[in-house]
Amino acid sequence: MPKKRAMARAAERPRFRNAIATIVMILMMAMIVRDILVRRWSSPPSAPDMTRRLP
């Protein structure tokens, strides 16, 4: 019986690690999409400095 318990625990670890890796990847993708959306709909870029003379 102890062998079966040890194997059951060993089988749970990869599942747990896979779940954590999946959650981290989803969070990273959400942050990237959020960054893209914020940059797209944020305030427009400021106008160029008009005091500078062009050569």
PDB file of C-alpha atoms in Angstrom:
ATOM      1  CA  MET A   1       0.000   0.000   0.000  1.00  0.00           C
ATOM      2  CA  PRO A   2       2.693   2.595   0.747  1.00  0.00           C
ATOM      3  CA  LYS A   3       4.010   2.088  -2.796  1.00  0.00           C
ATOM      4  CA  LYS A   4       0.617   2.953  -4.265  1.00  0.00           C
ATOM      5  CA  ARG A   5       0.381   6.100  -2.150  1.00  0.00           C
ATOM      6  CA  ALA A   6       3.847   7.215  -3.226  1.00  0.00           C
ATOM      7  CA  MET A   7       2.981   6.631  -6.868  1.00  0.00           C
ATOM      8  CA  ALA A   8      -0.296   8.508  -6.459  1.00  0.00           C
ATOM      9  CA  ARG A   9       1.570  11.479  -4.978  1.00  0.00           C
ATOM     10  CA  ALA A  10       4.142  11.328  -7.755  1.00  0.00           C
ATOM     11  CA  ALA A  11       1.355  11.375 -10.335  1.00  0.00           C
ATOM     12  CA  GLU A  12      -0.235  14.435  -8.718  1.00  0.00           C
ATOM     13  CA  ARG A  13       2.918  16.540  -8.899  1.00  0.00           C
ATOM     14  CA  PRO A  14       3.129  16.830 -12.704  1.00  0.00           C
ATOM     15  CA  ARG A  15      -0.585  17.701 -12.814  1.00  0.00           C
ATOM     16  CA  PHE A  16      -0.027  20.404 -10.210  1.00  0.00           C
ATOM     17  CA  ARG A  17       3.005  21.752 -12.094  1.00  0.00           C
ATOM     18  CA  ASN A  18       1.104  21.702 -15.380  1.00  0.00           C
ATOM     19  CA  ALA A  19      -1.763  23.595 -13.790  1.00  0.00           C
ATOM     20  CA  ILE A  20       0.582  26.251 -12.414  1.00  0.00           C
ATOM     21  CA  ALA A  21       2.357  26.588 -15.768  1.00  0.00           C
ATOM     22  CA  THR A  22      -0.990  26.931 -17.540  1.00  0.00           C
ATOM     23  CA  ILE A  23      -2.167  29.611 -15.104  1.00  0.00           C
ATOM     24  CA  VAL A  24       1.079  31.551 -15.514  1.00  0.00           C
ATOM     25  CA  MET A  25       0.823  31.413 -19.312  1.00  0.00           C
ATOM     26  CA  ILE A  26      -2.798  32.623 -19.227  1.00  0.00           C
ATOM     27  CA  LEU A  27      -1.858  35.505 -16.936  1.00  0.00           C
ATOM     28  CA  MET A  28       1.051  36.475 -19.203  1.00  0.00           C
ATOM     29  CA  MET A  29      -1.188  36.441 -22.281  1.00  0.00           C
ATOM     30  CA  ALA A  30      -3.780  38.567 -20.463  1.00  0.00           C
ATOM     31  CA  MET A  31      -1.092  41.097 -19.512  1.00  0.00           C
ATOM     32  CA  ILE A  32       0.199  41.275 -23.092  1.00  0.00           C
ATOM     33  CA  VAL A  33      -3.300  41.770 -24.536  1.00  0.00           C
ATOM     34  CA  ARG A  34      -4.064  44.387 -21.904  1.00  0.00           C
ATOM     35  CA  ASP A  35      -0.844  46.242 -22.729  1.00  0.00           C
ATOM     36  CA  ILE A  36      -1.680  46.224 -26.453  1.00  0.00           C
ATOM     37  CA  LEU A  37      -5.212  47.499 -25.826  1.00  0.00           C
ATOM     38  CA  VAL A  38      -4.030  50.222 -23.454  1.00  0.00           C
ATOM     39  CA  ARG A  39      -1.428  51.446 -25.952  1.00  0.00           C
ATOM     40  CA  ARG A  40      -3.956  51.407 -28.777  1.00  0.00           C
ATOM     41  CA  TRP A  41      -6.689  53.387 -27.022  1.00  0.00           C
ATOM     42  CA  SER A  42      -4.599  55.592 -24.772  1.00  0.00           C
ATOM     43  CA  SER A  43      -4.252  59.307 -25.399  1.00  0.00           C
ATOM     44  CA  PRO A  44      -2.805  60.193 -28.809  1.00  0.00           C
ATOM     45  CA  PRO A  45       0.904  60.979 -28.995  1.00  0.00           C
ATOM     46  CA  SER A  46       1.807  64.578 -28.304  1.00  0.00           C
ATOM     47  CA  ALA A  47       2.387  66.914 -31.212  1.00  0.00           C
ATOM     48  CA  PRO A  48       5.968  67.507 -32.273  1.00  0.00           C
ATOM     49  CA  ASP A  49       7.789  70.494 -30.846  1.00  0.00           C
ATOM     50  CA  MET A  50       7.022  73.419 -33.164  1.00  0.00           C
ATOM     51  CA  THR A  51       9.761  75.685 -31.779  1.00  0.00           C
ATOM     52  CA  ARG A  52      12.473  73.641 -33.431  1.00  0.00           C
ATOM     53  CA  ARG A  53      13.506  74.878 -36.881  1.00  0.00           C
ATOM     54  CA  LEU A  54      14.009  72.438 -39.679  1.00  0.00           C
ATOM     55  CA  PRO A  55      17.270  72.825 -41.651  1.00  0.00           C
TER      56      PRO A  55
END
